[in-house]
GROMACS .gro file of N, CA and C in nm:
model
  522
    1PRO      N    1  -1.249   2.419  -0.873
    1PRO     CA    2  -1.289   2.309  -0.783
    1PRO      C    3  -1.397   2.257  -0.864
    2THR      N    4  -1.491   2.281  -0.996
    2THR     CA    5  -1.594   2.280  -1.008
    2THR      C    6  -1.540   2.167  -1.138
    3LYS      N    7  -1.441   2.211  -1.162
    3LYS     CA    8  -1.392   2.063  -1.248
    3LYS      C    9  -1.352   1.961  -1.200
    4PHE      N   10  -1.345   1.926  -1.094
    4PHE     CA   11  -1.334   1.806  -0.980
    4PHE      C   12  -1.437   1.757  -0.859
    5PRO      N   13  -1.545   1.759  -0.958
    5PRO     CA   14  -1.652   1.704  -0.889
    5PRO      C   15  -1.647   1.622  -0.778
    6ALA      N   16  -1.553   1.525  -0.813
    6ALA     CA   17  -1.583   1.405  -0.706
    6ALA      C   18  -1.511   1.443  -0.546
    7PHE      N   19  -1.457   1.549  -0.532
    7PHE     CA   20  -1.364   1.598  -0.429
    7PHE      C   21  -1.430   1.722  -0.394
    8SER      N   22  -1.417   1.733  -0.256
    8SER     CA   23  -1.467   1.865  -0.163
    8SER      C   24  -1.362   1.987  -0.207
    9VAL      N   25  -1.390   2.080  -0.209
    9VAL     CA   26  -1.328   2.235  -0.231
    9VAL      C   27  -1.203   2.245  -0.125
   10ALA      N   28  -1.156   2.163   0.019
   10ALA     CA   29  -1.107   2.162   0.078
   10ALA      C   30  -0.976   2.062   0.004
   11ALA      N   31  -1.049   1.929  -0.037
   11ALA     CA   32  -0.969   1.803  -0.098
   11ALA      C   33  -0.897   1.857  -0.248
   12VAL      N   34  -0.955   1.963  -0.327
   12VAL     CA   35  -0.905   1.993  -0.403
   12VAL      C   36  -0.813   2.107  -0.397
   13THR      N   37  -0.819   2.176  -0.265
   13THR     CA   38  -0.701   2.293  -0.234
   13THR      C   39  -0.574   2.185  -0.211
   14TYR      N   40  -0.624   2.117  -0.151
   14TYR     CA   41  -0.485   2.013  -0.091
   14TYR      C   42  -0.404   1.973  -0.209
   15ILE      N   43  -0.495   1.875  -0.283
   15ILE     CA   44  -0.419   1.841  -0.418
   15ILE      C   45  -0.342   1.916  -0.536
   16LEU      N   46  -0.411   2.040  -0.530
   16LEU     CA   47  -0.370   2.161  -0.587
   16LEU      C   48  -0.216   2.205  -0.513
   17GLU      N   49  -0.244   2.193  -0.394
   17GLU     CA   50  -0.100   2.271  -0.322
   17GLU      C   51   0.013   2.157  -0.316
   18LYS      N   52  -0.009   2.031  -0.322
   18LYS     CA   53   0.094   1.910  -0.321
   18LYS      C   54   0.152   1.939  -0.476
   19ALA      N   55   0.085   1.942  -0.599
   19ALA     CA   56   0.129   1.978  -0.737
   19ALA      C   57   0.216   2.086  -0.716
   20TYR      N   58   0.219   2.199  -0.685
   20TYR     CA   59   0.233   2.339  -0.645
   20TYR      C   60   0.377   2.325  -0.585
   21GLU      N   61   0.383   2.231  -0.447
   21GLU     CA   62   0.489   2.203  -0.373
   21GLU      C   63   0.609   2.120  -0.500
   22SER      N   64   0.567   1.993  -0.549
   22SER     CA   65   0.595   1.945  -0.622
   22SER      C   66   0.675   2.001  -0.739
   23ALA      N   67   0.608   2.140  -0.811
   23ALA     CA   68   0.693   2.218  -0.899
   23ALA      C   69   0.767   2.306  -0.873
   24LEU      N   70   0.758   2.341  -0.714
   24LEU     CA   71   0.876   2.401  -0.639
   24LEU      C   72   0.988   2.329  -0.616
   25GLY      N   73   0.969   2.217  -0.601
   25GLY     CA   74   1.050   2.139  -0.502
   25GLY      C   75   1.066   2.159  -0.374
   26TYR      N   76   0.964   2.211  -0.295
   26TYR     CA   77   0.994   2.170  -0.160
   26TYR      C   78   0.829   2.267  -0.113
   27GLY      N   79   0.781   2.182   0.011
   27GLY     CA   80   0.712   2.232   0.047
   27GLY      C   81   0.667   2.319   0.173
   28MET      N   82   0.534   2.354   0.202
   28MET     CA   83   0.544   2.446   0.329
   28MET      C   84   0.563   2.370   0.444
   29PRO      N   85   0.618   2.435   0.531
   29PRO     CA   86   0.635   2.358   0.687
   29PRO      C   87   0.494   2.316   0.762
   30PRO      N   88   0.489   2.180   0.824
   30PRO     CA   89   0.365   2.127   0.876
   30PRO      C   90   0.320   2.219   0.979
   31SER      N   91   0.201   2.207   0.958
   31SER     CA   92   0.129   2.290   1.086
   31SER      C   93   0.070   2.155   1.166
   32GLY      N   94   0.008   2.230   1.280
   32GLY     CA   95  -0.059   2.121   1.405
   32GLY      C   96   0.065   2.114   1.525
   33SER      N   97   0.050   2.276   1.568
   33SER     CA   98   0.108   2.312   1.702
   33SER      C   99   0.022   2.376   1.786
   34GLY      N  100   0.046   2.379   1.889
   34GLY     CA  101  -0.084   2.406   1.994
   34GLY      C  102  -0.112   2.333   2.102
   35ASP      N  103  -0.165   2.338   2.189
   35ASP     CA  104  -0.170   2.289   2.335
   35ASP      C  105  -0.243   2.142   2.281
   36ALA      N  106  -0.370   2.152   2.227
   36ALA     CA  107  -0.408   1.989   2.180
   36ALA      C  108  -0.309   1.884   2.119
   37ALA      N  109  -0.242   1.941   2.038
   37ALA     CA  110  -0.103   1.888   1.911
   37ALA      C  111   0.015   1.826   2.039
   38GLN      N  112   0.033   1.924   2.140
   38GLN     CA  113   0.138   1.923   2.234
   38GLN      C  114   0.077   1.800   2.322
   39TRP      N  115  -0.036   1.793   2.361
   39TRP     CA  116  -0.099   1.699   2.463
   39TRP      C  117  -0.127   1.560   2.395
   40GLY      N  118  -0.125   1.557   2.254
   40GLY     CA  119  -0.126   1.422   2.172
   40GLY      C  120   0.032   1.345   2.189
   41VAL      N  121   0.126   1.470   2.170
   41VAL     CA  122   0.278   1.408   2.176
   41VAL      C  123   0.303   1.365   2.270
   42ASN      N  124   0.248   1.410   2.403
   42ASN     CA  125   0.313   1.381   2.535
   42ASN      C  126   0.234   1.254   2.597
   43ASN      N  127   0.120   1.245   2.553
   43ASN     CA  128   0.054   1.109   2.571
   43ASN      C  129   0.038   1.013   2.536
   44GLU      N  130   0.082   1.015   2.384
   44GLU     CA  131   0.081   0.889   2.327
   44GLU      C  132   0.164   0.813   2.350
   45PRO      N  133   0.324   0.818   2.389
   45PRO     CA  134   0.402   0.726   2.445
   45PRO      C  135   0.366   0.643   2.539
   46ILE      N  136   0.258   0.724   2.639
   46ILE     CA  137   0.190   0.678   2.767
   46ILE      C  138   0.094   0.607   2.718
   47ALA      N  139   0.044   0.581   2.619
   47ALA     CA  140  -0.071   0.534   2.579
   47ALA      C  141  -0.032   0.392   2.562
   48LEU      N  142   0.057   0.375   2.431
   48LEU     CA  143   0.156   0.288   2.376
   48LEU      C  144   0.185   0.188   2.494
   49SER      N  145   0.282   0.238   2.594
   49SER     CA  146   0.338   0.191   2.705
   49SER      C  147   0.239   0.108   2.762
   50LEU      N  148   0.087   0.163   2.852
   50LEU     CA  149   0.017   0.101   2.888
   50LEU      C  150  -0.061  -0.013   2.788
   51LEU      N  151  -0.080   0.011   2.679
   51LEU     CA  152  -0.110  -0.095   2.588
   51LEU      C  153  -0.005  -0.214   2.550
   52GLY      N  154   0.098  -0.193   2.569
   52GLY     CA  155   0.199  -0.275   2.561
   52GLY      C  156   0.246  -0.313   2.393
   53LEU      N  157   0.223  -0.189   2.318
   53LEU     CA  158   0.302  -0.140   2.189
   53LEU      C  159   0.399  -0.091   2.185
   54ALA      N  160   0.477  -0.106   2.091
   54ALA     CA  161   0.601  -0.108   2.060
   54ALA      C  162   0.569   0.053   1.945
   55LYS      N  163   0.626   0.155   1.949
   55LYS     CA  164   0.627   0.282   1.854
   55LYS      C  165   0.703   0.254   1.739
   56PHE      N  166   0.595   0.264   1.610
   56PHE     CA  167   0.620   0.217   1.487
   56PHE      C  168   0.694   0.346   1.436
   57ASP      N  169   0.819   0.363   1.407
   57ASP     CA  170   0.943   0.452   1.366
   57ASP      C  171   0.930   0.464   1.192
   58GLY      N  172   0.900   0.394   1.137
   58GLY     CA  173   0.875   0.396   1.000
   58GLY      C  174   0.737   0.457   0.920
   59VAL      N  175   0.804   0.425   0.776
   59VAL     CA  176   0.676   0.485   0.699
   59VAL      C  177   0.611   0.353   0.599
   60CYS      N  178   0.487   0.344   0.592
   60CYS     CA  179   0.454   0.218   0.515
   60CYS      C  180   0.404   0.317   0.376
   61LEU      N  181   0.454   0.247   0.308
   61LEU     CA  182   0.451   0.291   0.150
   61LEU      C  183   0.360   0.192   0.045
   62HIS      N  184   0.239   0.242   0.005
   62HIS     CA  185   0.254   0.125  -0.074
   62HIS      C  186   0.292   0.056  -0.221
   63PRO      N  187   0.327  -0.001  -0.275
   63PRO     CA  188   0.367  -0.032  -0.387
   63PRO      C  189   0.308   0.053  -0.535
   64THR      N  190   0.196   0.055  -0.523
   64THR     CA  191   0.163   0.079  -0.643
   64THR      C  192   0.084   0.228  -0.644
   65LEU      N  193   0.029   0.265  -0.543
   65LEU     CA  194  -0.038   0.419  -0.507
   65LEU      C  195   0.038   0.483  -0.466
   66ASN      N  196  -0.001   0.643  -0.496
   66ASN     CA  197   0.076   0.753  -0.401
   66ASN      C  198   0.038   0.754  -0.288
   67LEU      N  199   0.080   0.662  -0.209
   67LEU     CA  200  -0.036   0.673  -0.067
   67LEU      C  201   0.107   0.639   0.053
   68ALA      N  202   0.124   0.674   0.169
   68ALA     CA  203   0.207   0.652   0.269
   68ALA      C  204   0.115   0.633   0.387
   69ALA      N  205   0.157   0.611   0.486
   69ALA     CA  206   0.116   0.598   0.619
   69ALA      C  207   0.223   0.584   0.742
   70THR      N  208   0.189   0.662   0.832
   70THR     CA  209   0.273   0.649   0.948
   70THR      C  210   0.162   0.620   1.075
   71PRO      N  211   0.170   0.448   1.113
   71PRO     CA  212   0.046   0.430   1.251
   71PRO      C  213   0.157   0.467   1.336
   72ASP      N  214   0.088   0.467   1.453
   72ASP     CA  215   0.146   0.474   1.574
   72ASP      C  216   0.247   0.335   1.632
   73SER      N  217   0.173   0.255   1.597
   73SER     CA  218   0.232   0.124   1.608
   73SER      C  219   0.171   0.005   1.469
   74PHE      N  220   0.268  -0.054   1.471
   74PHE     CA  221   0.258  -0.172   1.365
   74PHE      C  222   0.342  -0.290   1.376
   75ASP      N  223   0.252  -0.406   1.383
   75ASP     CA  224   0.350  -0.517   1.439
   75ASP      C  225   0.332  -0.625   1.287
   76GLY      N  226   0.364  -0.530   1.190
   76GLY     CA  227   0.345  -0.621   1.053
   76GLY      C  228   0.195  -0.709   1.001
   77GLU      N  229   0.083  -0.703   1.114
   77GLU     CA  230  -0.029  -0.749   1.086
   77GLU      C  231  -0.126  -0.632   1.088
   78ILE      N  232  -0.123  -0.563   1.226
   78ILE     CA  233  -0.234  -0.504   1.279
   78ILE      C  234  -0.180  -0.335   1.307
   79ILE      N  235  -0.239  -0.245   1.224
   79ILE     CA  236  -0.161  -0.095   1.279
   79ILE      C  237  -0.256  -0.056   1.365
   80THR      N  238  -0.219   0.042   1.446
   80THR     CA  239  -0.249   0.090   1.597
   80THR      C  240  -0.288   0.240   1.557
   81GLU      N  241  -0.395   0.328   1.556
   81GLU     CA  242  -0.379   0.461   1.583
   81GLU      C  243  -0.416   0.503   1.706
   82ILE      N  244  -0.336   0.572   1.781
   82ILE     CA  245  -0.400   0.639   1.896
   82ILE      C  246  -0.421   0.798   1.888
   83LYS      N  247  -0.521   0.837   1.926
   83LYS     CA  248  -0.563   0.957   1.946
   83LYS      C  249  -0.629   0.998   2.113
   84THR      N  250  -0.563   1.096   2.139
   84THR     CA  251  -0.578   1.141   2.276
   84THR      C  252  -0.654   1.277   2.301
   85PRO      N  253  -0.753   1.262   2.271
   85PRO     CA  254  -0.817   1.378   2.308
   85PRO      C  255  -0.820   1.505   2.387
   86TYR      N  256  -0.753   1.626   2.376
   86TYR     CA  257  -0.734   1.715   2.516
   86TYR      C  258  -0.860   1.786   2.544
   87ALA      N  259  -0.961   1.820   2.463
   87ALA     CA  260  -1.078   1.876   2.486
   87ALA      C  261  -1.205   1.806   2.573
   88PHE      N  262  -1.204   1.817   2.663
   88PHE     CA  263  -1.313   1.721   2.771
   88PHE      C  264  -1.460   1.685   2.696
   89ALA      N  265  -1.507   1.796   2.597
   89ALA     CA  266  -1.617   1.744   2.526
   89ALA      C  267  -1.567   1.633   2.422
   90LYS      N  268  -1.483   1.651   2.361
   90LYS     CA  269  -1.412   1.546   2.270
   90LYS      C  270  -1.351   1.412   2.311
   91VAL      N  271  -1.323   1.390   2.435
   91VAL     CA  272  -1.321   1.293   2.499
   91VAL      C  273  -1.477   1.212   2.552
   92ALA      N  274  -1.522   1.302   2.584
   92ALA     CA  275  -1.644   1.225   2.604
   92ALA      C  276  -1.735   1.139   2.489
   93ARG      N  277  -1.732   1.258   2.365
   93ARG     CA  278  -1.808   1.256   2.216
   93ARG      C  279  -1.727   1.100   2.156
   94TYR      N  280  -1.561   1.099   2.197
   94TYR     CA  281  -1.518   0.967   2.127
   94TYR      C  282  -1.555   0.830   2.198
   95PHE      N  283  -1.580   0.880   2.330
   95PHE     CA  284  -1.572   0.733   2.377
   95PHE      C  285  -1.714   0.679   2.363
   96LEU      N  286  -1.804   0.737   2.331
   96LEU     CA  287  -1.960   0.671   2.310
   96LEU      C  288  -1.962   0.627   2.173
   97ILE      N  289  -1.838   0.623   2.106
   97ILE     CA  290  -1.817   0.572   1.981
   97ILE      C  291  -1.811   0.437   1.994
   98LYS      N  292  -1.883   0.306   1.943
   98LYS     CA  293  -1.856   0.189   1.953
   98LYS      C  294  -1.841   0.093   1.820
   99THR      N  295  -1.861   0.126   1.730
   99THR     CA  296  -1.832   0.059   1.606
   99THR      C  297  -1.765   0.155   1.492
  100THR      N  298  -1.695   0.059   1.396
  100THR     CA  299  -1.660   0.162   1.261
  100THR      C  300  -1.790   0.302   1.203
  101SER      N  301  -1.884   0.216   1.215
  101SER     CA  302  -1.967   0.320   1.144
  101SER      C  303  -1.992   0.409   1.212
  102ASP      N  304  -1.972   0.438   1.366
  102ASP     CA  305  -1.992   0.551   1.425
  102ASP      C  306  -1.897   0.626   1.413
  103VAL      N  307  -1.749   0.545   1.402
  103VAL     CA  308  -1.595   0.624   1.353
  103VAL      C  309  -1.671   0.726   1.238
  104LEU      N  310  -1.678   0.649   1.147
  104LEU     CA  311  -1.710   0.730   1.014
  104LEU      C  312  -1.832   0.856   0.995
  105SER      N  313  -1.919   0.824   1.094
  105SER     CA  314  -2.009   0.931   1.136
  105SER      C  315  -1.961   1.045   1.218
  106VAL      N  316  -1.888   1.026   1.359
  106VAL     CA  317  -1.850   1.108   1.402
  106VAL      C  318  -1.701   1.191   1.395
  107CYS      N  319  -1.659   1.126   1.340
  107CYS     CA  320  -1.483   1.192   1.270
  107CYS      C  321  -1.443   1.090   1.175
  108PRO      N  322  -1.509   1.118   1.045
  108PRO     CA  323  -1.459   1.049   0.933
  108PRO      C  324  -1.303   1.077   0.925
  109GLU      N  325  -1.267   1.201   0.960
  109GLU     CA  326  -1.105   1.198   0.923
  109GLU      C  327  -0.996   1.103   0.989
  110TYR      N  328  -1.089   1.034   1.112
  110TYR     CA  329  -1.009   0.931   1.162
  110TYR      C  330  -1.019   0.774   1.097
  111PHE      N  331  -1.180   0.792   1.045
  111PHE     CA  332  -1.195   0.668   1.000
  111PHE      C  333  -1.067   0.635   0.867
  112TRP      N  334  -1.086   0.747   0.777
  112TRP     CA  335  -1.026   0.736   0.663
  112TRP      C  336  -0.877   0.697   0.712
  113GLN      N  337  -0.804   0.760   0.832
  113GLN     CA  338  -0.692   0.772   0.826
  113GLN      C  339  -0.630   0.614   0.874
  114VAL      N  340  -0.729   0.526   0.934
  114VAL     CA  341  -0.734   0.413   0.955
  114VAL      C  342  -0.742   0.304   0.829
  115ILE      N  343  -0.809   0.362   0.740
  115ILE     CA  344  -0.820   0.307   0.635
  115ILE      C  345  -0.705   0.285   0.503
  116ALA      N  346  -0.641   0.433   0.523
  116ALA     CA  347  -0.533   0.455   0.430
  116ALA      C  348  -0.430   0.369   0.481
  117GLN      N  349  -0.419   0.372   0.620
  117GLN     CA  350  -0.284   0.313   0.698
  117GLN      C  351  -0.280   0.143   0.643
  118ILE      N  352  -0.427   0.107   0.703
  118ILE     CA  353  -0.410  -0.058   0.653
  118ILE      C  354  -0.394  -0.060   0.522
  119LEU      N  355  -0.452   0.030   0.411
  119LEU     CA  356  -0.419  -0.016   0.257
  119LEU      C  357  -0.258   0.016   0.291
  120ALA      N  358  -0.202   0.134   0.318
  120ALA     CA  359  -0.061   0.127   0.264
  120ALA      C  360   0.031   0.028   0.307
  121ALA      N  361  -0.007   0.006   0.431
  121ALA     CA  362   0.074  -0.134   0.528
  121ALA      C  363   0.032  -0.249   0.482
  122ASN      N  364  -0.062  -0.282   0.402
  122ASN     CA  365  -0.119  -0.428   0.364
  122ASN      C  366  -0.131  -0.481   0.483
  123ALA      N  367  -0.230  -0.434   0.580
  123ALA     CA  368  -0.236  -0.465   0.707
  123ALA      C  369  -0.349  -0.540   0.703
  124LYS      N  370  -0.351  -0.654   0.802
  124LYS     CA  371  -0.456  -0.747   0.807
  124LYS      C  372  -0.590  -0.693   0.888
  125SER      N  373  -0.520  -0.571   0.987
  125SER     CA  374  -0.612  -0.491   1.044
  125SER      C  375  -0.608  -0.415   1.094
  126GLY      N  376  -0.708  -0.279   1.153
  126GLY     CA  377  -0.604  -0.161   1.196
  126GLY      C  378  -0.694  -0.179   1.345
  127GLN      N  379  -0.677  -0.071   1.432
  127GLN     CA  380  -0.745  -0.040   1.551
  127GLN      C  381  -0.726   0.092   1.553
  128LEU      N  382  -0.820   0.170   1.607
  128LEU     CA  383  -0.831   0.323   1.653
  128LEU      C  384  -0.835   0.299   1.782
  129VAL      N  385  -0.773   0.372   1.872
  129VAL     CA  386  -0.757   0.410   2.009
  129VAL      C  387  -0.808   0.535   2.061
  130PHE      N  388  -0.840   0.557   2.126
  130PHE     CA  389  -0.903   0.684   2.216
  130PHE      C  390  -0.872   0.664   2.344
  131PHE      N  391  -0.734   0.752   2.407
  131PHE     CA  392  -0.713   0.744   2.514
  131PHE      C  393  -0.734   0.860   2.600
  132ASP      N  394  -0.836   0.816   2.728
  132ASP     CA  395  -0.797   0.946   2.807
  132ASP      C  396  -0.703   0.975   2.892
  133ALA      N  397  -0.605   1.042   2.858
  133ALA     CA  398  -0.518   1.028   2.975
  133ALA      C  399  -0.508   1.059   3.075
  134ARG      N  400  -0.614   1.173   3.104
  134ARG     CA  401  -0.658   1.214   3.247
  134ARG      C  402  -0.711   1.109   3.343
  135ARG      N  403  -0.746   0.990   3.286
  135ARG     CA  404  -0.806   0.902   3.332
  135ARG      C  405  -0.738   0.745   3.319
  136GLU      N  406  -0.641   0.753   3.201
  136GLU     CA  407  -0.585   0.653   3.142
  136GLU      C  408  -0.700   0.501   3.123
  137LYS      N  409  -0.802   0.534   3.075
  137LYS     CA  410  -0.865   0.475   3.028
  137LYS      C  411  -0.894   0.484   2.848
  138PHE      N  412  -0.975   0.335   2.818
  138PHE     CA  413  -0.937   0.362   2.645
  138PHE      C  414  -1.071   0.321   2.575
  139ASN      N  415  -1.105   0.360   2.478
  139ASN     CA  416  -1.163   0.309   2.385
  139ASN      C  417  -1.120   0.293   2.259
  140THR      N  418  -1.136   0.153   2.207
  140THR     CA  419  -1.115   0.087   2.092
  140THR      C  420  -1.171   0.037   1.992
  141ILE      N  421  -1.170   0.079   1.882
  141ILE     CA  422  -1.242   0.044   1.772
  141ILE      C  423  -1.161   0.000   1.662
  142PHE      N  424  -1.216  -0.156   1.652
  142PHE     CA  425  -1.138  -0.255   1.520
  142PHE      C  426  -1.209  -0.265   1.422
  143PHE      N  427  -1.092  -0.225   1.322
  143PHE     CA  428  -1.116  -0.251   1.176
  143PHE      C  429  -1.061  -0.378   1.130
  144ASN      N  430  -1.177  -0.476   1.086
  144ASN     CA  431  -1.107  -0.571   1.011
  144ASN      C  432  -1.123  -0.513   0.855
  145ARG      N  433  -0.991  -0.575   0.816
  145ARG     CA  434  -0.968  -0.513   0.665
  145ARG      C  435  -1.059  -0.620   0.570
  146SER      N  436  -1.115  -0.731   0.596
  146SER     CA  437  -1.193  -0.802   0.486
  146SER      C  438  -1.340  -0.688   0.495
  147GLU      N  439  -1.370  -0.630   0.625
  147GLU     CA  440  -1.535  -0.584   0.654
  147GLU      C  441  -1.531  -0.454   0.602
  148MET      N  442  -1.383  -0.418   0.597
  148MET     CA  443  -1.339  -0.280   0.512
  148MET      C  444  -1.318  -0.240   0.371
  149GLN      N  445  -1.339  -0.377   0.309
  149GLN     CA  446  -1.290  -0.410   0.189
  149GLN      C  447  -1.319  -0.298   0.079
  150THR      N  448  -1.447  -0.219   0.100
  150THR     CA  449  -1.538  -0.169   0.017
  150THR      C  450  -1.463  -0.029   0.038
  151HIS      N  451  -1.437   0.028   0.155
  151HIS     CA  452  -1.414   0.164   0.200
  151HIS      C  453  -1.265   0.138   0.114
  152ILE      N  454  -1.181   0.016   0.144
  152ILE     CA  455  -1.010   0.026   0.094
  152ILE      C  456  -1.054   0.066  -0.054
  153ASN      N  457  -1.125  -0.025  -0.105
  153ASN     CA  458  -1.161   0.016  -0.254
  153ASN      C  459  -1.171   0.171  -0.289
  154THR      N  460  -1.276   0.200  -0.235
  154THR     CA  461  -1.310   0.344  -0.257
  154THR      C  462  -1.160   0.438  -0.247
  155LEU      N  463  -1.133   0.430  -0.119
  155LEU     CA  464  -0.993   0.507  -0.115
  155LEU      C  465  -0.870   0.475  -0.213
  156SER      N  466  -0.850   0.363  -0.266
  156SER     CA  467  -0.754   0.347  -0.332
  156SER      C  468  -0.807   0.420  -0.509
  157GLU      N  469  -0.924   0.402  -0.543
  157GLU     CA  470  -0.965   0.445  -0.670
  157GLU      C  471  -0.954   0.645  -0.635
  158ARG      N  472  -1.023   0.687  -0.538
  158ARG     CA  473  -1.009   0.824  -0.474
  158ARG      C  474  -0.850   0.869  -0.514
  159VAL      N  475  -0.744   0.778  -0.466
  159VAL     CA  476  -0.611   0.826  -0.455
  159VAL      C  477  -0.568   0.820  -0.607
  160LEU      N  478  -0.623   0.744  -0.671
  160LEU     CA  479  -0.545   0.723  -0.773
  160LEU      C  480  -0.640   0.878  -0.883
  161LEU      N  481  -0.732   0.892  -0.861
  161LEU     CA  482  -0.775   0.999  -0.954
  161LEU      C  483  -0.708   1.125  -0.866
  162ALA      N  484  -0.681   1.108  -0.750
  162ALA     CA  485  -0.610   1.257  -0.697
  162ALA      C  486  -0.474   1.252  -0.763
  163THR      N  487  -0.428   1.156  -0.732
  163THR     CA  488  -0.255   1.139  -0.820
  163THR      C  489  -0.282   1.155  -0.963
  164GLU      N  490  -0.354   1.153  -1.053
  164GLU     CA  491  -0.371   1.154  -1.196
  164GLU      C  492  -0.415   1.344  -1.169
  165ILE      N  493  -0.512   1.364  -1.122
  165ILE     CA  494  -0.530   1.553  -1.118
  165ILE      C  495  -0.397   1.640  -1.062
  166GLN      N  496  -0.329   1.589  -0.966
  166GLN     CA  497  -0.215   1.639  -0.932
  166GLN      C  498  -0.125   1.617  -1.046
  167ASN      N  499  -0.112   1.524  -1.075
  167ASN     CA  500  -0.003   1.538  -1.222
  167ASN      C  501  -0.048   1.585  -1.345
  168ASN      N  502  -0.133   1.602  -1.382
  168ASN     CA  503  -0.238   1.705  -1.489
  168ASN      C  504  -0.170   1.830  -1.425
  169THR      N  505  -0.197   1.869  -1.324
  169THR     CA  506  -0.172   1.992  -1.266
  169THR      C  507  -0.013   2.059  -1.268
  170LEU      N  508   0.053   1.951  -1.236
  170LEU     CA  509   0.204   1.969  -1.242
  170LEU      C  510   0.258   1.993  -1.340
  171ASN      N  511   0.190   1.918  -1.471
  171ASN     CA  512   0.220   1.922  -1.598
  171ASN      C  513   0.219   2.075  -1.663
  172LEU      N  514   0.078   2.104  -1.627
  172LEU     CA  515   0.058   2.264  -1.651
  172LEU      C  516   0.140   2.351  -1.575
  173LEU      N  517   0.179   2.333  -1.483
  173LEU     CA  518   0.281   2.405  -1.365
  173LEU      C  519   0.436   2.450  -1.436
  174LYS      N  520   0.428   2.317  -1.505
  174LYS     CA  521   0.633   2.344  -1.599
  174LYS      C  522   0.632   2.409  -1.675
   0.00000   0.00000   0.00000
């Protein structure tokens, strides 16, 4: 990890894991089971229906970066990412969010997920929708691509660097 100061230990671990999976030709089974994950699986379709959005069943692949995204909805211009928090405290916390800066501060993983989806899909904008399934209420944060361009550029640079590290590691594992 000290060889890669641009990334956290967790990020380097993930990059190296992906390189090793490439060397092996297969990956680890996905995680994400449990009550909270199942809550999201069960309630995301309800949120999409209430919003009048169609589920996007495809994968958006960036044409030049090693980047793919699977937004919950995509109409060709706007990506939508739905989050249906299970824990009461998270519902309350996420409903206090009002701006993209708040998203970056409170839940940066969701911020960067939306940025990655906008980039991979070449979308004009995105929206992060927090859905309180118990009360059927929404908190929607809009991401305008032009206002997010600095973050999009940062992500592009980091994806290129991560790809270089992954390729170098893969070559060493051969």
